Short mmCIF file of C-alpha atoms in Angstrom, two decimals:
data_model
loop_
_atom_site.label_atom_id
_atom_site.label_comp_id
_atom_site.label_asym_id
_atom_site.label_seq_id
_atom_site.Cartn_x
_atom_site.Cartn_y
_atom_site.Cartn_z
CA MET A 13 -25.83 2.35 3.86
CA VAL A 14 -24.33 -0.17 6.28
CA THR A 15 -22.63 -2.03 3.44
CA TRP A 16 -21.22 1.22 2.08
CA PHE A 17 -19.84 2.15 5.51
CA LEU A 18 -18.27 -1.27 6.11
CA THR A 19 -16.71 -1.30 2.65
CA GLY A 20 -15.16 2.12 3.20
CA TRP A 21 -14.06 1.20 6.72
CA ARG A 22 -12.25 -1.92 5.46
CA ARG A 23 -10.24 0.26 3.07
CA VAL A 24 -8.55 1.93 6.06
CA GLU A 25 -5.20 0.32 6.88
CA PRO A 26 -5.66 -2.43 9.52
CA ARG A 27 -3.13 -0.97 11.99
CA LEU A 28 -4.76 2.48 11.90
CA ARG A 29 -8.19 0.90 12.12
CA ARG A 30 -7.21 -1.11 15.18
CA PHE A 31 -5.81 1.93 16.93
CA ALA A 32 -8.96 3.95 16.22
CA LEU A 33 -11.08 1.21 17.79
CA ILE A 34 -8.71 0.95 20.78
CA ASN A 35 -8.82 4.73 21.22
CA ALA A 36 -12.62 4.86 21.03
CA THR A 37 -12.94 1.95 23.48
CA SER A 38 -10.49 3.58 25.90
CA LEU A 39 -12.33 6.91 25.85
CA VAL A 40 -15.71 5.28 26.45
CA SER A 41 -14.27 3.06 29.22
CA ALA A 42 -12.63 6.01 30.97
CA THR A 43 -15.89 7.96 30.74
CA VAL A 44 -17.84 5.11 32.32
CA LEU A 45 -15.21 4.65 35.04
CA LEU A 46 -15.12 8.33 36.01
CA THR A 47 -18.92 8.47 35.98
CA ALA A 48 -19.02 5.54 38.40
CA ILE A 49 -16.42 7.19 40.66
CA TYR A 50 -18.39 10.42 40.68
CA LEU A 51 -21.68 8.71 41.47
CA LEU A 52 -20.34 6.27 44.07
CA GLY A 53 -17.61 8.38 45.66
CA PRO A 54 -16.85 11.99 46.50
CA ARG A 55 -18.64 14.22 44.00
CA TYR A 56 -15.86 16.66 43.23
CA THR A 57 -16.65 19.28 40.62
CA GLU A 58 -13.39 18.54 38.79
CA ILE A 59 -14.31 14.86 38.41
CA ARG A 60 -17.61 15.84 36.84
CA GLN A 61 -15.87 18.28 34.52
CA ILE A 62 -13.30 15.71 33.37
CA THR A 63 -16.12 13.21 32.81
CA VAL A 64 -17.88 15.73 30.56
CA VAL A 65 -14.61 16.30 28.65
CA LEU A 66 -14.16 12.55 28.14
CA LEU A 67 -17.77 12.21 27.02
CA MET A 68 -17.31 14.97 24.42
CA ALA A 69 -14.08 13.38 23.17
CA SER A 70 -15.81 9.98 22.95
CA VAL A 71 -18.72 11.38 20.93
CA VAL A 72 -16.35 13.18 18.55
CA MET A 73 -14.15 10.08 18.19
CA VAL A 74 -17.02 7.71 17.44
CA GLY A 75 -18.82 10.22 15.22
CA GLY A 76 -15.64 11.16 13.37
CA LEU A 77 -15.12 7.55 12.31
CA ALA A 78 -18.10 8.03 9.99
CA LEU A 79 -15.71 10.02 7.80
CA ALA A 80 -13.57 6.93 7.18
CA PRO A 81 -15.55 5.63 4.17
CA VAL A 82 -15.13 9.02 2.46
CA LEU A 83 -11.69 10.23 3.55
CA GLY A 84 -9.98 6.97 4.52
CA ALA A 85 -6.88 7.43 6.68
CA ASP A 86 -7.35 11.22 6.66
CA GLY A 87 -10.83 10.83 8.15
CA VAL A 88 -9.64 8.52 10.92
CA THR A 89 -6.74 10.87 11.68
CA PHE A 90 -9.15 13.81 11.85
CA ALA A 91 -11.27 11.91 14.40
CA LEU A 92 -8.21 10.95 16.45
CA LEU A 93 -6.73 14.45 16.52
CA THR A 94 -10.03 16.21 17.20
CA SER A 95 -10.88 13.95 20.13
CA ALA A 96 -7.31 14.33 21.42
CA LEU A 97 -7.58 18.14 21.25
CA ILE A 98 -10.84 18.12 23.19
CA PHE A 99 -9.38 15.79 25.82
CA ALA A 100 -6.10 17.70 26.13
CA PHE A 101 -7.53 21.22 26.42
CA GLY A 102 -10.45 20.12 28.58
CA CYS A 103 -8.32 18.21 31.05
CA VAL A 104 -5.71 20.96 31.32
CA TRP A 105 -8.44 23.52 31.89
CA VAL A 106 -9.87 21.41 34.71
CA SER A 107 -6.51 20.35 36.13
CA PRO A 108 -3.10 21.76 35.11
CA TRP A 109 -1.50 18.68 36.66
CA LEU A 110 -2.71 16.77 33.61
CA SER A 111 -0.56 18.75 31.15
CA PRO A 112 2.03 15.91 30.70
CA LEU A 113 -0.86 13.57 29.95
CA ALA A 114 -2.27 16.08 27.44
CA VAL A 115 1.05 16.16 25.58
CA LEU A 116 1.07 12.35 25.29
CA VAL A 117 -2.54 12.32 24.13
CA LEU A 118 -1.74 14.84 21.39
CA LEU A 119 1.37 13.00 20.20
CA VAL A 120 -0.02 9.45 20.04
CA PRO A 121 -2.41 9.96 17.06
CA LEU A 122 0.38 11.60 15.07
CA ILE A 123 2.82 8.79 15.84
CA VAL A 124 0.33 6.13 14.80
CA ALA A 125 -1.13 7.81 11.71
CA TYR A 126 1.91 9.39 10.04
CA PRO A 127 2.83 6.35 7.83
CA PHE A 128 -0.62 6.52 6.21
CA LEU A 129 -0.92 10.26 5.55
CA GLY A 130 -0.04 12.28 2.48
CA ARG A 131 2.56 15.01 2.74
CA ARG A 132 0.01 17.85 2.92
CA THR A 133 -2.18 16.17 5.55
CA LEU A 134 0.87 15.20 7.59
CA THR A 135 2.16 18.79 7.51
CA VAL A 136 -1.19 20.13 8.74
CA ALA A 137 -1.34 17.50 11.49
CA VAL A 138 2.18 18.29 12.71
CA VAL A 139 1.44 22.03 12.84
CA VAL A 140 -1.82 21.42 14.73
CA VAL A 141 -0.10 19.17 17.27
CA LEU A 142 2.81 21.56 17.86
CA VAL A 143 0.50 24.55 18.34
CA SER A 144 -1.75 22.51 20.63
CA VAL A 145 1.13 21.26 22.78
CA THR A 146 2.38 24.82 23.20
CA ALA A 147 -1.11 26.10 24.01
CA THR A 148 -1.79 23.38 26.60
CA ALA A 149 1.52 24.07 28.31
CA ALA A 150 0.71 27.77 28.49
CA MET A 151 -2.79 27.06 29.78
CA ALA A 152 -1.44 24.68 32.43
CA GLU A 153 1.00 27.30 33.68
CA GLN A 154 -1.74 29.90 33.87
CA ARG A 155 -4.05 27.49 35.75
CA ARG A 156 -1.32 26.57 38.23
CA MET A 157 -0.93 30.21 39.13
CA LEU A 158 -4.59 30.31 40.16
CA GLY A 159 -4.16 27.39 42.56
CA GLU A 160 -6.32 24.27 42.67
CA ASP A 161 -7.43 21.60 45.11
CA PHE A 162 -4.57 19.06 45.24
CA PRO A 163 -6.52 15.84 46.13
CA THR A 164 -8.82 16.11 43.12
CA HIS A 165 -5.81 16.38 40.79
CA VAL A 166 -4.23 13.30 42.29
CA LEU A 167 -7.46 11.35 41.79
CA SER A 168 -7.70 12.58 38.20
CA LEU A 169 -4.15 11.46 37.47
CA VAL A 170 -4.69 8.05 39.08
CA VAL A 171 -7.70 7.39 36.85
CA SER A 172 -6.58 8.99 33.59
CA VAL A 173 -2.85 8.24 33.32
CA PRO A 174 -3.15 4.40 33.39
CA VAL A 175 -5.64 4.51 30.50
CA VAL A 176 -3.27 6.51 28.32
CA VAL A 177 -0.28 4.42 29.37
CA VAL A 178 -2.13 1.24 28.38
CA VAL A 179 -2.93 2.71 24.96
CA ILE A 180 0.72 3.75 24.46
CA MET A 181 1.90 0.27 25.52
CA ILE A 182 -0.44 -1.31 23.00
CA VAL A 183 0.89 0.99 20.28
CA VAL A 184 4.51 0.22 21.19
CA ARG A 185 3.78 -3.50 21.28
CA GLN A 186 2.10 -3.36 17.86
CA ASN A 187 5.07 -1.46 16.43
CA HIS A 188 7.50 -3.98 17.92
CA GLN A 189 5.49 -6.88 16.54
CA GLU A 190 5.31 -5.20 13.14
CA LEU A 191 9.09 -4.73 13.09
CA HIS A 192 9.55 -8.39 14.05
CA ASP A 193 7.19 -9.49 11.29
CA ARG A 194 8.92 -7.23 8.77
CA ALA A 195 12.29 -8.75 9.71
CA ASP A 196 10.89 -12.24 9.08
CA GLN A 197 9.40 -11.07 5.79
CA LEU A 198 12.73 -9.54 4.80
CA ARG A 199 14.57 -12.80 5.36
CA GLU A 200 11.95 -14.71 3.38
CA SER A 201 11.98 -12.07 0.64
CA ARG A 202 15.74 -12.40 0.22
CA ARG A 203 15.33 -16.10 -0.43
CA GLN A 204 12.41 -15.53 -2.80
CA VAL A 205 14.15 -12.72 -4.69
CA ALA A 206 17.15 -14.98 -5.33
CA GLN A 207 14.82 -17.75 -6.50
CA VAL A 208 12.84 -15.45 -8.80
CA ALA A 209 16.01 -13.82 -10.16
CA ASP A 210 17.43 -17.24 -11.07
CA ALA A 211 14.18 -18.16 -12.80
CA ALA A 212 14.17 -14.84 -14.69
CA ARG A 213 17.75 -15.38 -15.88
CA ARG A 214 16.92 -18.90 -17.07
CA SER A 215 13.85 -17.59 -18.88
CA LEU A 216 15.86 -14.81 -20.54
CA GLU A 217 18.55 -17.28 -21.58
CA ARG A 218 15.90 -19.62 -23.04
CA ASP A 219 14.19 -16.79 -24.94
CA LEU A 220 17.51 -15.65 -26.42
CA HIS A 221 18.55 -19.17 -27.35
CA ASP A 222 15.23 -20.16 -28.92
CA GLY A 223 14.58 -16.85 -30.63
CA ALA A 224 17.17 -14.25 -31.63
CA GLN A 225 20.16 -16.56 -31.29
CA GLN A 226 18.70 -19.14 -33.67
CA ARG A 227 17.75 -16.36 -36.04
CA LEU A 228 21.32 -15.02 -36.04
CA VAL A 229 22.73 -18.50 -36.67
CA SER A 230 20.39 -18.82 -39.66
CA MET A 231 21.57 -15.43 -40.93
CA SER A 232 25.20 -16.55 -40.67
CA VAL A 233 24.38 -19.57 -42.83
CA LEU A 234 22.66 -17.31 -45.38
CA ILE A 235 25.66 -14.98 -45.51
CA SER A 236 27.94 -17.94 -46.31
CA ARG A 237 25.53 -19.04 -49.02
CA VAL A 238 25.43 -15.54 -50.55
CA ARG A 239 29.23 -15.48 -50.65
CA GLN A 240 29.29 -18.86 -52.43
CA LEU A 241 26.66 -17.74 -54.97
CA ILE A 242 28.61 -14.58 -55.72
CA ASP A 243 31.81 -16.59 -56.18
CA ARG A 244 29.99 -18.80 -58.70
CA GLY A 245 28.56 -15.74 -60.46
CA ASP A 246 24.94 -16.74 -59.77
CA LEU A 247 23.71 -13.19 -59.08
CA VAL A 248 19.98 -14.03 -59.40
CA GLN A 249 20.14 -16.63 -56.61
CA ALA A 250 22.44 -14.34 -54.60
CA ARG A 251 19.87 -11.54 -54.83
CA LEU A 252 17.12 -13.90 -53.62
CA ALA A 253 19.33 -15.03 -50.75
CA VAL A 254 20.02 -11.39 -49.79
CA ASP A 255 16.26 -10.70 -49.77
CA ASP A 256 15.79 -13.71 -47.49
CA LEU A 257 18.63 -12.38 -45.31
CA GLY A 258 16.84 -9.03 -45.01
CA GLU A 259 13.63 -10.73 -43.87
CA GLN A 260 15.55 -12.75 -41.29
CA ASN A 261 17.17 -9.56 -40.05
CA LEU A 262 13.78 -7.85 -39.58
CA LEU A 263 12.48 -10.89 -37.71
CA ALA A 264 15.52 -10.83 -35.42
CA ILE A 265 15.01 -7.11 -34.74
CA ASN A 266 11.34 -7.69 -33.88
CA GLU A 267 12.20 -10.59 -31.58
CA LEU A 268 14.81 -8.50 -29.76
CA ARG A 269 12.36 -5.61 -29.50
CA GLU A 270 9.76 -7.91 -27.93
CA LEU A 271 12.40 -9.24 -25.55
CA ALA A 272 13.41 -5.68 -24.59
CA ARG A 273 9.75 -4.82 -23.99
CA GLY A 274 9.62 -7.72 -21.54
CA ILE A 275 12.62 -6.32 -19.65
CA TYR A 276 11.26 -2.76 -19.35
CA PRO A 277 8.90 -1.35 -21.99
CA GLN A 278 9.72 2.06 -23.40
CA LEU A 279 6.02 3.03 -23.31
CA LEU A 280 5.94 2.49 -19.54
CA ALA A 281 8.95 4.76 -19.05
CA GLU A 282 7.59 7.50 -21.31
CA ARG A 283 3.82 7.54 -20.64
CA GLY A 284 3.16 5.56 -17.47
CA LEU A 285 1.04 2.65 -16.33
CA VAL A 286 -2.27 3.35 -18.05
CA ALA A 287 -0.77 3.69 -21.54
CA ALA A 288 1.54 0.68 -21.10
CA LEU A 289 -1.28 -1.53 -19.81
CA ALA A 290 -3.60 -0.44 -22.61
CA ALA A 291 -0.94 -1.56 -25.11
CA ALA A 292 -0.50 -4.85 -23.24
CA ALA A 293 -4.26 -5.42 -23.29
CA ARG A 294 -4.32 -4.97 -27.07
CA ARG A 295 -1.59 -7.60 -27.45
CA SER A 296 -3.30 -10.06 -25.09
CA THR A 297 -4.52 -13.30 -26.65
CA VAL A 298 -7.56 -13.13 -24.33
CA PRO A 299 -9.81 -10.07 -24.89
CA ALA A 300 -8.83 -7.61 -22.17
CA THR A 301 -10.18 -4.21 -21.14
CA VAL A 302 -8.59 -1.57 -18.94
CA ARG A 303 -10.67 0.47 -16.50
CA ALA A 304 -8.38 3.10 -14.99
CA GLU A 305 -8.64 6.47 -13.34
CA PRO A 306 -6.16 9.17 -14.35
CA LEU A 307 -3.03 8.33 -12.34
CA GLU A 308 -0.14 10.45 -11.22
CA ARG A 309 3.25 9.04 -12.18
CA GLN A 310 4.64 6.69 -9.57
CA SER A 311 8.22 5.75 -8.82
CA GLN A 312 9.88 3.51 -11.40
CA GLU A 313 10.02 0.68 -8.86
CA VAL A 314 6.26 0.79 -8.23
CA GLU A 315 5.27 1.19 -11.88
CA SER A 316 7.52 -1.67 -12.93
CA ALA A 317 6.19 -3.97 -10.20
CA VAL A 318 2.54 -3.26 -11.03
CA TYR A 319 3.06 -3.53 -14.81
CA PHE A 320 4.86 -6.88 -14.75
CA CYS A 321 2.52 -8.31 -12.13
CA ILE A 322 -0.48 -7.47 -14.31
CA LEU A 323 1.34 -8.80 -17.38
CA GLU A 324 2.00 -12.10 -15.60
CA ALA A 325 -1.67 -12.29 -14.54
CA LEU A 326 -2.73 -11.75 -18.17
CA GLN A 327 -0.41 -14.52 -19.33
CA ASN A 328 -1.71 -16.87 -16.63
CA ALA A 329 -5.30 -16.13 -17.68
CA ALA A 330 -4.43 -16.92 -21.30
CA LYS A 331 -2.57 -20.15 -20.49
CA HIS A 332 -4.54 -21.71 -17.65
CA SER A 333 -7.93 -20.12 -17.00
CA GLY A 334 -9.83 -20.69 -20.23
CA ALA A 335 -11.29 -17.22 -19.76
CA ASP A 336 -13.06 -15.36 -22.57
CA GLN A 337 -12.68 -11.95 -20.93
CA VAL A 338 -10.17 -10.23 -18.63
CA GLU A 339 -10.66 -6.87 -16.91
CA ILE A 340 -7.79 -4.74 -15.59
CA ARG A 341 -8.66 -2.14 -12.94
CA LEU A 342 -6.46 0.69 -11.65
CA HIS A 343 -7.36 2.99 -8.76
CA GLY A 344 -5.01 5.70 -7.50
CA ASP A 345 -6.76 7.73 -4.77
CA PRO A 346 -5.97 7.73 -1.88
CA ARG A 347 -3.67 4.77 -2.50
CA LEU A 348 -2.63 2.79 -5.54
CA GLU A 349 -4.70 -0.35 -6.06
CA PHE A 350 -5.04 -2.70 -9.04
CA ALA A 351 -6.88 -5.86 -9.97
CA VAL A 352 -6.86 -8.37 -12.83
CA ILE A 353 -10.18 -10.23 -12.97
CA ASP A 354 -10.92 -13.06 -15.42
CA THR A 355 -14.01 -15.13 -16.17
CA GLY A 356 -12.16 -18.44 -16.35
CA ARG A 357 -12.55 -21.76 -14.62
CA GLY A 358 -10.83 -20.62 -11.42
CA PHE A 359 -8.94 -22.83 -8.94
CA ASP A 360 -8.40 -23.45 -5.25
CA PRO A 361 -5.47 -21.19 -4.19
CA SER A 362 -4.65 -23.42 -1.21
CA SER A 363 -4.03 -26.37 -3.54
CA VAL A 364 -1.54 -24.52 -5.76
CA GLU A 365 2.12 -24.37 -4.85
CA GLN A 366 3.30 -20.75 -4.50
CA ASP A 367 6.18 -20.79 -6.93
CA GLY A 368 6.93 -19.70 -10.46
CA GLY A 369 4.64 -16.93 -11.71
CA LEU A 370 2.60 -16.52 -8.52
CA LEU A 371 5.73 -16.25 -6.40
CA GLY A 372 7.29 -13.80 -8.86
CA MET A 373 4.23 -11.54 -8.73
CA ALA A 374 4.11 -11.53 -4.94
CA VAL A 375 7.84 -10.86 -4.60
CA ARG A 376 7.73 -7.96 -7.07
CA ILE A 377 4.85 -6.25 -5.29
CA ARG A 378 6.26 -6.79 -1.79
CA ALA A 379 9.67 -5.50 -2.87
CA ALA A 380 7.99 -2.26 -4.01
CA GLY A 381 6.20 -1.90 -0.67
CA GLY A 382 2.79 -3.36 -1.59
CA GLU A 383 0.69 -6.42 -0.88
CA LEU A 384 -0.73 -8.99 -3.30
CA ARG A 385 -3.55 -11.48 -2.89
CA VAL A 386 -5.13 -14.01 -5.22
CA GLU A 387 -8.87 -14.68 -4.94
CA SER A 388 -10.28 -17.66 -6.79
CA ALA A 389 -12.56 -20.67 -6.51
CA PRO A 390 -13.39 -23.47 -8.94
CA GLY A 391 -15.89 -22.24 -11.51
CA GLN A 392 -15.80 -18.63 -10.25
CA GLY A 393 -12.87 -17.08 -12.10
CA THR A 394 -9.77 -15.50 -10.61
CA ALA A 395 -8.98 -12.04 -9.26
CA VAL A 396 -5.40 -10.92 -8.64
CA ARG A 397 -5.47 -7.82 -6.42
CA GLY A 398 -2.63 -5.59 -5.28
CA SER A 399 -2.43 -2.47 -3.14
CA PHE A 400 0.12 -0.13 -1.65
CA PRO A 401 -0.59 0.95 1.97
CA GLY A 402 -0.62 4.73 2.00
CA PRO A 403 0.58 7.23 -0.59
CA VAL A 404 3.41 5.80 -2.68
CA ASP A 405 6.58 7.73 -3.47
CA ARG A 406 6.37 10.02 -6.48
CA PRO A 407 9.29 10.21 -8.89
CA SER A 408 11.49 13.25 -8.42
CA ALA A 409 12.34 13.32 -12.10
CA ARG A 410 11.55 11.22 -15.13
#
């Protein structure tokens, strides 16, 4: 049970997971602090009521995180929003002076979680937050009309506002750091994309020169020979040369077709990842199996990145691993994930220079918005794993 929970919890995006832990810690800390103030200081009724509200929000927040292994980001968002609703409505009911704080509390989970939510979940969350903000404002106005004890509100604000401000500052700092890291990654990606593009052009030039180009040169020689045979009236030899020319032509067509499949396979464009990878597995020199769930069509950028990354991993397994079996896994709910796992000799990733095929795979996946990691150890095989954080863009038309 514990292993199942931890496995599901690790599938939640790290930034959302960190914020959920920060939020739960802040709620529990504020509850303990207000309890201490109530027990050691003036025992105002409002302080006790706010403490009860914070305790309820803490229980809901901590308990709601149990949904993470099942619902992923949606489960964490549910816990965040539910605890925020309890805190916002409870605090405004106790003290209308806390209505600005309630608005911030309701907005923060939405700001943090929106990159990881699907369109439907995000729409529901936005509607809930807007309705809740309006309701808390109306409740605050109604409570102000009744009149309350001013000192208790001031004490409530002094205790509660700093906690929320600290949480918001942490969120802002994380976002700033993430933007800074993304800028560094962008600069590095530009360099890597140029390097990979140059390598791809050289590879394409080499394939054309060694394959179709040589075949066409041979056909030109055969055409000259046929012309000479016809001029001499040797029709039997000319007919044999024409037959040979036809075979060379078919070979050239097949080589160009294989080259075109390496640029962008028609099967991938027409039927998607699962069908294209099944065909690639059948062509693999190492026995390969595909374990895939039914997938919705992804954007061309994502499908292309995943397909060629897996293709490169298959080729690496065939050339370097000595594996006798390769397994390809595809998982599409709630986010797209894939893995290529072989039973080969493995290697130490830290001892291998990140260039060539490994660099090309990483650049492709990062350019499409995903992450790639290579897990291996000597004698334990190799696993190439990729994932896309959150729902990927669907194609508008195919």
